[in-house]
Amino acid sequence: MNVWQKEIRTLLLLLLPVSIVGGVTGFFLPLIFLLTVGLLIGQIIQVTRFEKWVRKGGKGQYPNTKGMWEEIYYHVYRIKKNEKRRKKKLSKIIDQFRQSTEALPDAAVVMSANDEIEWINKAAQEVLGLQQSDKGQRIPNLIRFPEFIRYLKFGDYSESVILPSPVNNRITLSIRIVSYGPGLRLLLAQDVSQLKKMERMRKDFVANVSHELRTPLTVLKGYLETLQDLDQGDSPLLADSIRQMQGQTERMQHLVDNLLLLTHLETQQIKSECVDIPAMLSQICNEGDALKNASRQRIQLTLEIDSHIYGEKHELRSAFTNLLGNALKYSPEDSVVRVRWYRTEDSLLLDVMDQGEGIAVADIPRITERFYRVEVKRSKKVNGTGLGLAIVKHVMMRHDAVLHIASELGKGSCFSCRFPIGRVCG
Ligand code: ADP
């Protein structure tokens, strides 16, 4: 028998004697009324007890009662007990998560949509100098590096930003933001000081070796020129050997110069001025030495604008010369190379277009890497160091510009340098 059937049975059992007594005495209605009032009072008492028990949090054993109310108490008691168990489990998980994030060697900060700090771990206190009392404060008010603020506001969160630690400038941090929910972001800061130190050592090593090679190369070049002058033409083997040695020393010198330029680009602060780009392009296109003999007739220069830009003259010259040199090198000697200086709504662009061998799609992302040269069977050997485009990419980065490469195998390539309109000057 379920609880409702029991309740109806009790009601009937009460109703029966009341009806009999009521029928016999003639007080049927008053007795029914009294019974109803009694039952109502009973229910009010039960509801009051229940409300009192629930108000106190439904803790502990429920009051001793029978019938429907016992069932209600039992179900509420069970729900509360399950909830308590679930809460306990959840807080255990949260505790474990807290402990693991506290033990993380990387700094972690949970931020709200308004960049307010919601939670920090121990490493964040050590390397970012944040305190537990900083919760609720906006993070750009506490980490004030302009690069960081720019990254936070407009950053591409798929990349990280490298900054010194605000509390110890010997620590270098790689900071990255991860979005993980509506308006919620996690800031992770990793100590990359050791990596940076090794990178610096590598750069110093390359710079030192390149620098030290300069003098012996100059001496070698000088002696080779003297030998060539002394050569009477008696031995074709000697003349050929001297020519080859000259070619190789020139190549080495080019390599050393490029390595030194790359080191300069990586380590030195940029010194900008207003650069007359149309004049520079005209000069580069007319120059014979860098572009070799008949090349001059192959170049079509179109200057659609007269805009100057704010930048480093020598770096820009080197980048443009490299692009033009490549276009001439990797295209047939009778084909045209187009150079175009123009603007769009938000950018200034320099396009260098050739009708040469083109570059395979898979190679395009890699050709700006140092020493990367595409292996192509050519009728004529093309000399190069594989450093030219790495230099171009670096120069572009230092000018807030982007190098875009479009190419099709067998048809030609277009290298575009896109400068932001904000760089216009003069
Ligand atoms: P390199 O000294 O070899 O020219 P770069 O860094 O300038 O070095 O170029 C890297 C590679 O990219 C080259 O070896 C070449 O294979 C490819 N490349 C560069 N420019 C062009 C171009 N205009 N057309 C076809 N391939 C090119």
CSV table of C-alpha atoms and ligand atoms in Angstrom, one decimal:
chain,number,residue,atom,x,y,z
A,1,MET,CA,0.0,0.0,0.0
A,2,ASN,CA,1.5,3.3,-1.0
A,3,VAL,CA,1.5,6.5,1.1
A,4,TRP,CA,-1.6,8.0,-0.5
A,5,GLN,CA,-3.6,4.9,0.0
A,6,LYS,CA,-2.6,4.8,3.6
A,7,GLU,CA,-3.6,8.5,4.1
A,8,ILE,CA,-7.1,7.8,2.4
A,9,ARG,CA,-7.6,4.8,4.7
A,10,THR,CA,-6.8,6.9,7.8
A,11,LEU,CA,-9.2,9.6,6.6
A,12,LEU,CA,-12.0,7.0,6.0
A,13,LEU,CA,-11.3,5.4,9.4
A,14,LEU,CA,-11.8,8.8,11.0
A,15,LEU,CA,-14.8,9.7,8.8
A,16,LEU,CA,-16.7,6.4,9.6
A,17,PRO,CA,-17.0,6.8,13.4
A,18,VAL,CA,-17.8,10.6,13.0
A,19,SER,CA,-20.6,9.7,10.5
A,20,ILE,CA,-22.0,7.0,12.8
A,21,VAL,CA,-22.0,9.3,15.9
A,22,GLY,CA,-23.2,12.2,13.8
A,23,GLY,CA,-26.1,10.1,12.3
A,24,VAL,CA,-27.1,8.8,15.8
A,25,THR,CA,-26.9,12.2,17.6
A,26,GLY,CA,-28.1,14.3,14.7
A,27,PHE,CA,-24.9,16.4,14.9
A,28,PHE,CA,-23.4,15.1,11.6
A,29,LEU,CA,-22.4,18.5,10.1
A,30,PRO,CA,-20.9,20.0,13.3
A,31,LEU,CA,-18.9,16.8,13.9
A,32,ILE,CA,-17.6,16.8,10.2
A,33,PHE,CA,-16.7,20.5,10.7
A,34,LEU,CA,-14.8,19.7,13.9
A,35,LEU,CA,-13.0,16.8,12.1
A,36,THR,CA,-12.0,19.1,9.2
A,37,VAL,CA,-10.8,21.8,11.6
A,38,GLY,CA,-8.8,19.2,13.5
A,39,LEU,CA,-7.2,17.8,10.4
A,40,LEU,CA,-6.4,21.3,9.2
A,41,ILE,CA,-4.8,22.2,12.5
A,42,GLY,CA,-2.8,19.0,12.3
A,43,GLN,CA,-1.5,19.9,8.8
A,44,ILE,CA,-0.6,23.4,9.9
A,45,ILE,CA,1.4,22.0,12.8
A,46,GLN,CA,3.2,19.6,10.4
A,47,VAL,CA,3.9,22.4,7.8
A,48,THR,CA,5.2,24.6,10.6
A,49,ARG,CA,7.6,21.9,11.9
A,50,PHE,CA,8.7,21.2,8.3
A,51,GLU,CA,9.4,24.8,7.6
A,52,LYS,CA,11.4,25.1,10.9
A,53,TRP,CA,13.4,22.0,10.0
A,54,VAL,CA,14.1,23.3,6.4
A,55,ARG,CA,14.9,26.8,7.7
A,56,LYS,CA,17.6,25.3,9.9
A,57,GLY,CA,19.2,23.7,6.8
A,58,GLY,CA,17.5,20.4,7.1
A,59,LYS,CA,20.4,19.2,9.2
A,60,GLY,CA,20.5,16.1,11.2
A,61,GLN,CA,17.6,13.7,11.8
A,62,TYR,CA,14.2,14.9,10.8
A,63,PRO,CA,11.3,15.0,13.4
A,64,ASN,CA,9.6,11.8,14.3
A,65,THR,CA,6.4,11.7,12.3
A,66,LYS,CA,4.1,9.2,10.4
A,67,GLY,CA,2.5,8.8,7.0
A,68,MET,CA,2.8,11.3,4.2
A,69,TRP,CA,4.9,13.7,6.2
A,70,GLU,CA,7.4,11.0,7.1
A,71,GLU,CA,7.9,10.4,3.3
A,72,ILE,CA,8.3,14.1,2.6
A,73,TYR,CA,10.9,14.4,5.4
A,74,TYR,CA,12.7,11.3,4.1
A,75,HIS,CA,12.9,12.5,0.5
A,76,VAL,CA,14.1,16.0,1.5
A,77,TYR,CA,16.6,14.4,3.9
A,78,ARG,CA,17.9,12.1,1.1
A,79,ILE,CA,18.3,15.0,-1.4
A,80,LYS,CA,20.2,17.0,1.2
A,81,LYS,CA,22.4,14.1,2.0
A,82,ASN,CA,23.2,13.6,-1.7
A,83,GLU,CA,23.9,17.3,-2.2
A,84,LYS,CA,26.2,17.3,0.8
A,85,ARG,CA,28.1,14.3,-0.6
A,86,ARG,CA,28.4,16.0,-4.0
A,87,LYS,CA,29.6,19.2,-2.5
A,88,LYS,CA,32.2,17.4,-0.5
A,89,LYS,CA,33.4,15.6,-3.7
A,90,LEU,CA,33.4,18.9,-5.7
A,91,SER,CA,35.4,20.8,-3.0
A,92,LYS,CA,37.9,17.9,-3.0
A,93,ILE,CA,38.3,18.3,-6.7
A,94,ILE,CA,38.7,22.1,-6.4
A,95,ASP,CA,41.2,21.6,-3.6
A,96,GLN,CA,43.2,19.2,-5.8
A,97,PHE,CA,43.0,21.6,-8.7
A,98,ARG,CA,44.1,24.5,-6.4
A,99,GLN,CA,47.0,22.5,-5.1
A,100,SER,CA,48.2,21.4,-8.6
A,101,THR,CA,48.0,25.0,-10.0
A,102,GLU,CA,49.7,26.3,-6.9
A,103,ALA,CA,52.5,23.8,-7.6
A,104,LEU,CA,52.7,24.9,-11.2
A,105,PRO,CA,56.1,26.4,-12.1
A,106,ASP,CA,54.3,28.8,-14.5
A,107,ALA,CA,52.5,31.8,-13.2
A,108,ALA,CA,48.7,31.6,-13.8
A,109,VAL,CA,46.2,34.4,-13.4
A,110,VAL,CA,42.4,34.0,-14.0
A,111,MET,CA,41.0,37.3,-15.4
A,112,SER,CA,37.5,38.5,-15.9
A,113,ALA,CA,36.1,40.2,-19.1
A,114,ASN,CA,37.2,43.6,-17.7
A,115,ASP,CA,40.8,42.4,-17.2
A,116,GLU,CA,40.2,42.1,-13.4
A,117,ILE,CA,42.2,39.6,-11.5
A,118,GLU,CA,40.0,36.8,-10.1
A,119,TRP,CA,42.6,34.3,-9.0
A,120,ILE,CA,46.3,33.9,-8.9
A,121,ASN,CA,48.7,31.1,-8.1
A,122,LYS,CA,52.0,31.2,-6.1
A,123,ALA,CA,54.2,31.6,-9.1
A,124,ALA,CA,52.2,34.6,-10.2
A,125,GLN,CA,53.1,36.2,-6.9
A,126,GLU,CA,56.8,35.4,-7.3
A,127,VAL,CA,57.4,36.4,-11.0
A,128,LEU,CA,54.6,38.9,-11.7
A,129,GLY,CA,54.7,40.5,-8.2
A,130,LEU,CA,50.9,40.1,-7.8
A,131,GLN,CA,49.4,39.8,-4.3
A,132,GLN,CA,46.2,38.0,-3.1
A,133,SER,CA,44.9,41.4,-2.2
A,134,ASP,CA,45.2,42.5,-5.8
A,135,LYS,CA,42.1,40.4,-6.6
A,136,GLY,CA,39.5,42.6,-8.3
A,137,GLN,CA,42.1,45.0,-9.6
A,138,ARG,CA,42.6,45.5,-13.3
A,139,ILE,CA,45.8,43.7,-14.5
A,140,PRO,CA,47.0,46.6,-16.8
A,141,ASN,CA,47.2,48.8,-13.7
A,142,LEU,CA,49.6,46.4,-12.1
A,143,ILE,CA,51.7,45.1,-15.1
A,144,ARG,CA,52.3,48.4,-17.0
A,145,PHE,CA,54.6,47.3,-19.8
A,146,PRO,CA,53.3,48.9,-23.0
A,147,GLU,CA,53.9,45.7,-25.0
A,148,PHE,CA,51.8,43.8,-22.5
A,149,ILE,CA,49.0,46.3,-22.6
A,150,ARG,CA,49.0,46.3,-26.4
A,151,TYR,CA,49.0,42.5,-26.4
A,152,LEU,CA,46.1,42.4,-23.8
A,153,LYS,CA,44.0,44.9,-25.9
A,154,PHE,CA,44.7,43.9,-29.5
A,155,GLY,CA,46.9,40.9,-29.2
A,156,ASP,CA,46.8,37.8,-31.3
A,157,TYR,CA,46.4,35.3,-28.4
A,158,SER,CA,47.7,32.4,-30.5
A,159,GLU,CA,51.2,34.0,-30.0
A,160,SER,CA,53.0,34.9,-26.8
A,161,VAL,CA,54.6,38.2,-25.8
A,162,ILE,CA,58.1,38.2,-24.3
A,163,LEU,CA,58.6,40.6,-21.3
A,164,PRO,CA,61.0,41.0,-18.4
A,165,SER,CA,59.5,40.1,-15.0
A,166,PRO,CA,58.1,43.2,-13.3
A,167,VAL,CA,59.9,42.2,-10.1
A,168,ASN,CA,63.2,40.9,-11.4
A,169,ASN,CA,64.5,42.1,-14.7
A,170,ARG,CA,66.9,39.2,-14.9
A,171,ILE,CA,63.9,36.9,-15.5
A,172,THR,CA,62.4,36.8,-19.0
A,173,LEU,CA,58.8,35.8,-19.2
A,174,SER,CA,56.8,34.4,-22.1
A,175,ILE,CA,53.3,35.5,-21.5
A,176,ARG,CA,50.3,34.0,-23.2
A,177,ILE,CA,46.5,34.5,-22.7
A,178,VAL,CA,44.1,31.6,-23.2
A,179,SER,CA,40.3,32.3,-23.5
A,180,TYR,CA,38.4,29.4,-21.9
A,181,GLY,CA,34.8,30.7,-21.4
A,182,PRO,CA,32.6,33.6,-22.1
A,183,GLY,CA,34.6,36.6,-20.8
A,184,LEU,CA,37.0,34.4,-18.9
A,185,ARG,CA,40.7,34.3,-19.7
A,186,LEU,CA,43.7,32.6,-18.2
A,187,LEU,CA,47.1,34.4,-18.3
A,188,LEU,CA,50.1,32.0,-18.3
A,189,ALA,CA,53.6,33.3,-17.8
A,190,GLN,CA,56.6,31.0,-18.3
A,191,ASP,CA,60.1,31.7,-17.3
A,192,VAL,CA,62.2,31.5,-20.5
A,193,SER,CA,65.3,33.2,-19.1
A,194,GLN,CA,67.5,30.2,-19.8
A,195,LEU,CA,66.2,29.9,-23.4
A,196,LYS,CA,66.8,33.6,-23.9
A,197,LYS,CA,70.3,33.3,-22.5
A,198,MET,CA,71.2,30.4,-24.8
A,199,GLU,CA,69.7,32.4,-27.7
A,200,ARG,CA,71.8,35.4,-26.8
A,201,MET,CA,74.9,33.2,-26.6
A,202,ARG,CA,74.2,31.8,-30.0
A,203,LYS,CA,73.7,35.3,-31.4
A,204,ASP,CA,76.9,36.5,-29.8
A,205,PHE,CA,78.8,33.5,-31.1
A,206,VAL,CA,77.6,34.1,-34.7
A,207,ALA,CA,78.3,37.8,-34.4
A,208,ASN,CA,81.8,37.2,-33.0
A,209,VAL,CA,82.7,34.5,-35.6
A,210,SER,CA,81.4,36.7,-38.5
A,211,HIS,CA,83.3,39.7,-37.2
A,212,GLU,CA,86.5,37.7,-36.8
A,213,LEU,CA,86.2,36.3,-40.3
A,214,ARG,CA,86.1,39.8,-41.8
A,215,THR,CA,89.8,40.6,-41.5
A,216,PRO,CA,91.2,37.3,-42.9
A,217,LEU,CA,88.7,37.5,-45.8
A,218,THR,CA,89.8,41.1,-46.6
A,219,VAL,CA,93.5,40.0,-46.6
A,220,LEU,CA,92.7,37.0,-48.8
A,221,LYS,CA,90.8,39.1,-51.2
A,222,GLY,CA,93.7,41.6,-51.4
A,223,TYR,CA,96.3,38.9,-52.1
A,224,LEU,CA,94.1,37.3,-54.7
A,225,GLU,CA,93.8,40.6,-56.5
A,226,THR,CA,97.6,41.0,-56.3
A,227,LEU,CA,98.1,37.4,-57.7
A,228,GLN,CA,95.7,38.2,-60.5
A,229,ASP,CA,97.6,41.3,-61.4
A,230,LEU,CA,100.9,39.3,-61.3
A,231,ASP,CA,99.5,36.6,-63.5
A,232,GLN,CA,101.0,36.8,-67.0
A,233,GLY,CA,98.5,34.4,-68.5
A,234,ASP,CA,101.1,31.6,-68.8
A,235,SER,CA,99.0,29.1,-67.0
A,236,PRO,CA,95.2,28.8,-67.7
A,237,LEU,CA,95.0,26.5,-64.6
A,238,LEU,CA,96.4,29.2,-62.3
A,239,ALA,CA,94.1,31.9,-63.8
A,240,ASP,CA,91.1,29.7,-63.4
A,241,SER,CA,92.1,28.8,-59.8
A,242,ILE,CA,92.5,32.5,-58.9
A,243,ARG,CA,89.1,33.3,-60.4
A,244,GLN,CA,87.4,30.5,-58.5
A,245,MET,CA,89.1,31.5,-55.2
A,246,GLN,CA,87.9,35.1,-55.8
A,247,GLY,CA,84.4,33.9,-56.4
A,248,GLN,CA,84.4,31.8,-53.2
A,249,THR,CA,85.9,34.6,-51.1
A,250,GLU,CA,83.3,37.0,-52.4
A,251,ARG,CA,80.6,34.5,-51.5
A,252,MET,CA,82.0,34.1,-48.0
A,253,GLN,CA,82.2,37.9,-47.6
A,254,HIS,CA,78.6,38.2,-48.7
A,255,LEU,CA,77.6,35.5,-46.1
A,256,VAL,CA,79.6,37.2,-43.3
A,257,ASP,CA,78.0,40.6,-44.2
A,258,ASN,CA,74.5,39.1,-44.2
A,259,LEU,CA,75.1,37.3,-40.9
A,260,LEU,CA,76.4,40.6,-39.3
A,261,LEU,CA,73.4,42.4,-40.7
A,262,LEU,CA,71.0,39.8,-39.2
A,263,THR,CA,72.7,40.1,-35.8
A,264,HIS,CA,72.4,43.9,-36.0
A,265,LEU,CA,68.7,43.5,-36.8
A,266,GLU,CA,68.1,41.2,-33.9
A,267,THR,CA,70.1,43.1,-31.3
A,268,GLN,CA,70.2,46.8,-32.1
A,269,GLN,CA,67.5,49.4,-31.5
A,270,ILE,CA,66.1,50.9,-34.7
A,271,LYS,CA,67.0,54.5,-35.5
A,272,SER,CA,64.2,55.8,-37.7
A,273,GLU,CA,64.0,58.9,-39.9
A,274,CYS,CA,61.8,60.0,-42.8
A,275,VAL,CA,62.9,57.9,-45.9
A,276,ASP,CA,62.2,59.0,-49.4
A,277,ILE,CA,61.1,55.6,-50.8
A,278,PRO,CA,60.5,56.7,-54.4
A,279,ALA,CA,64.0,58.1,-54.6
A,280,MET,CA,65.4,55.0,-53.0
A,281,LEU,CA,63.6,52.6,-55.3
A,282,SER,CA,64.7,54.7,-58.4
A,283,GLN,CA,68.3,54.4,-57.2
A,284,ILE,CA,68.1,50.7,-56.5
A,285,CYS,CA,66.5,50.0,-59.9
A,286,ASN,CA,69.1,52.0,-61.7
A,287,GLU,CA,72.1,50.7,-59.8
A,288,GLY,CA,74.2,48.4,-61.8
A,289,ASP,CA,76.5,46.9,-59.2
A,290,ALA,CA,74.0,45.1,-57.1
A,291,LEU,CA,71.9,43.9,-60.0
A,292,LYS,CA,74.5,43.1,-62.7
A,293,ASN,CA,74.9,44.2,-66.3
A,294,ALA,CA,71.8,43.8,-68.4
A,295,SER,CA,69.4,43.6,-65.5
A,296,ARG,CA,68.6,47.3,-65.6
A,297,GLN,CA,66.6,47.0,-68.8
A,298,ARG,CA,64.5,44.3,-67.3
A,299,ILE,CA,63.1,46.4,-64.4
A,300,GLN,CA,59.8,48.3,-64.8
A,301,LEU,CA,59.4,50.7,-61.9
A,302,THR,CA,55.9,52.2,-61.3
A,303,LEU,CA,55.7,54.9,-58.6
A,304,GLU,CA,52.0,55.6,-58.1
A,305,ILE,CA,52.6,57.7,-55.0
A,306,ASP,CA,55.3,60.0,-53.7
A,307,SER,CA,54.9,58.9,-50.1
A,308,HIS,CA,57.9,58.8,-47.7
A,309,ILE,CA,57.9,56.5,-44.7
A,310,TYR,CA,59.4,56.6,-41.3
A,311,GLY,CA,62.1,54.0,-41.0
A,312,GLU,CA,65.7,52.9,-41.1
A,313,LYS,CA,67.2,53.9,-44.5
A,314,HIS,CA,69.9,51.2,-44.7
A,315,GLU,CA,67.7,48.4,-43.5
A,316,LEU,CA,64.9,49.3,-46.0
A,317,ARG,CA,67.5,49.6,-48.8
A,318,SER,CA,68.9,46.2,-48.0
A,319,ALA,CA,65.4,44.6,-47.9
A,320,PHE,CA,64.3,46.1,-51.2
A,321,THR,CA,67.7,45.2,-52.9
A,322,ASN,CA,67.3,41.6,-51.7
A,323,LEU,CA,63.8,41.3,-53.1
A,324,LEU,CA,64.8,42.9,-56.5
A,325,GLY,CA,68.0,40.8,-56.6
A,326,ASN,CA,66.0,37.6,-56.0
A,327,ALA,CA,63.4,38.5,-58.7
A,328,LEU,CA,66.2,39.0,-61.2
A,329,LYS,CA,68.1,35.9,-60.1
A,330,TYR,CA,65.2,33.5,-60.1
A,331,SER,CA,63.6,34.5,-63.5
A,332,PRO,CA,64.7,34.2,-67.1
A,333,GLU,CA,67.2,36.8,-68.3
A,334,ASP,CA,64.8,38.2,-70.9
A,335,SER,CA,61.8,38.5,-68.6
A,336,VAL,CA,60.4,41.6,-67.0
A,337,VAL,CA,60.5,42.4,-63.3
A,338,ARG,CA,57.9,44.9,-62.0
A,339,VAL,CA,58.4,47.1,-59.0
A,340,ARG,CA,55.3,49.0,-57.8
A,341,TRP,CA,55.0,51.5,-55.0
A,342,TYR,CA,51.3,52.3,-54.2
A,343,ARG,CA,48.8,52.7,-51.5
A,344,THR,CA,45.5,51.2,-50.4
A,345,GLU,CA,43.1,52.5,-47.8
A,346,ASP,CA,45.1,51.5,-44.8
A,347,SER,CA,48.6,50.5,-46.2
A,348,LEU,CA,51.5,51.5,-48.3
A,349,LEU,CA,52.7,48.7,-50.5
A,350,LEU,CA,55.8,47.8,-52.4
A,351,ASP,CA,55.3,44.9,-54.8
A,352,VAL,CA,58.2,43.1,-56.6
A,353,MET,CA,56.8,40.8,-59.3
A,354,ASP,CA,58.7,38.5,-61.5
A,355,GLN,CA,57.8,36.0,-64.2
A,356,GLY,CA,60.3,33.4,-63.0
A,357,GLU,CA,60.4,29.8,-61.7
A,358,GLY,CA,57.9,30.5,-58.8
A,359,ILE,CA,57.9,28.8,-55.4
A,360,ALA,CA,56.0,25.7,-54.4
A,361,VAL,CA,53.2,26.3,-51.8
A,362,ALA,CA,54.9,24.1,-49.3
A,363,ASP,CA,58.2,26.1,-49.5
A,364,ILE,CA,56.6,29.5,-49.2
A,365,PRO,CA,56.3,29.5,-45.3
A,366,ARG,CA,59.9,28.3,-45.1
A,367,ILE,CA,61.8,30.5,-47.5
A,368,THR,CA,62.1,33.3,-44.9
A,369,GLU,CA,64.0,30.9,-42.6
A,370,ARG,CA,67.7,31.3,-42.3
A,371,PHE,CA,69.7,29.3,-44.8
A,372,TYR,CA,66.6,27.8,-46.4
A,373,ARG,CA,67.1,27.4,-50.1
A,374,VAL,CA,64.6,25.7,-52.4
A,375,GLU,CA,66.2,22.7,-54.2
A,376,VAL,CA,65.4,23.3,-57.9
A,377,LYS,CA,67.1,21.8,-60.9
A,378,ARG,CA,68.2,24.9,-62.8
A,379,SER,CA,70.1,25.2,-66.1
A,380,LYS,CA,72.5,27.6,-64.5
A,381,LYS,CA,73.8,27.5,-60.9
A,382,VAL,CA,72.3,30.4,-58.9
A,383,ASN,CA,74.5,31.6,-56.0
A,384,GLY,CA,73.0,32.6,-52.8
A,385,THR,CA,73.3,32.4,-49.0
A,386,GLY,CA,69.7,31.6,-48.0
A,387,LEU,CA,69.8,34.7,-45.7
A,388,GLY,CA,68.3,37.4,-48.0
A,389,LEU,CA,64.6,36.8,-47.2
A,390,ALA,CA,65.4,36.3,-43.5
A,391,ILE,CA,66.8,39.8,-43.6
A,392,VAL,CA,63.8,41.1,-45.4
A,393,LYS,CA,61.4,39.5,-42.9
A,394,HIS,CA,63.3,41.0,-40.0
A,395,VAL,CA,63.4,44.5,-41.5
A,396,MET,CA,59.7,44.3,-42.1
A,397,MET,CA,59.1,43.4,-38.5
A,398,ARG,CA,61.1,46.3,-37.3
A,399,HIS,CA,59.0,48.6,-39.4
A,400,ASP,CA,55.6,47.1,-38.3
A,401,ALA,CA,55.3,45.9,-41.8
A,402,VAL,CA,54.4,42.5,-43.2
A,403,LEU,CA,56.0,40.5,-46.0
A,404,HIS,CA,53.4,38.7,-48.1
A,405,ILE,CA,54.5,36.1,-50.7
A,406,ALA,CA,52.3,35.0,-53.6
A,407,SER,CA,53.7,32.6,-56.1
A,408,GLU,CA,52.9,30.0,-58.7
A,409,LEU,CA,55.4,27.4,-59.9
A,410,GLY,CA,56.5,28.2,-63.5
A,411,LYS,CA,54.6,31.5,-63.6
A,412,GLY,CA,56.3,33.8,-61.2
A,413,SER,CA,56.2,35.4,-57.7
A,414,CYS,CA,55.0,38.6,-56.1
A,415,PHE,CA,56.7,39.7,-52.9
A,416,SER,CA,54.7,42.5,-51.2
A,417,CYS,CA,55.9,44.7,-48.3
A,418,ARG,CA,52.9,46.1,-46.6
A,419,PHE,CA,53.6,49.2,-44.4
A,420,PRO,CA,50.9,50.6,-42.1
A,421,ILE,CA,49.6,54.0,-43.1
A,422,GLY,CA,50.8,55.4,-39.8
A,423,ARG,CA,54.4,55.3,-41.1
A,424,VAL,CA,53.8,58.0,-43.7
A,425,CYS,CA,55.9,61.1,-43.1
A,426,GLY,CA,57.3,64.1,-45.0
B,1,ADP,P1,69.2,33.2,-51.5
B,1,ADP,O1,70.4,33.8,-51.2
B,1,ADP,O2,69.3,31.7,-51.7
B,1,ADP,O3,68.5,33.9,-52.7
B,1,ADP,P2,66.9,34.1,-50.0
B,1,ADP,O4,66.7,34.0,-48.5
B,1,ADP,O5,66.9,35.4,-50.6
B,1,ADP,O6,68.3,33.3,-50.3
B,1,ADP,O7,65.8,33.2,-50.7
B,1,ADP,C1,65.6,31.9,-50.2
B,1,ADP,C2,65.1,31.0,-51.3
B,1,ADP,O8,63.8,31.4,-51.7
B,1,ADP,C3,65.9,31.0,-52.5
B,1,ADP,O9,67.0,30.1,-52.4
B,1,ADP,C4,65.0,30.7,-53.6
B,1,ADP,O10,64.9,29.3,-53.8
B,1,ADP,C5,63.6,31.2,-53.1
B,1,ADP,N1,63.3,32.5,-53.7
B,1,ADP,C6,63.5,33.7,-53.2
B,1,ADP,N2,63.0,34.7,-54.1
B,1,ADP,C7,62.5,34.0,-55.1
B,1,ADP,C8,61.8,34.4,-56.3
B,1,ADP,N3,61.6,35.7,-56.6
B,1,ADP,N4,61.4,33.4,-57.2
B,1,ADP,C9,61.6,32.1,-56.9
B,1,ADP,N5,62.2,31.7,-55.8
B,1,ADP,C10,62.7,32.6,-54.9
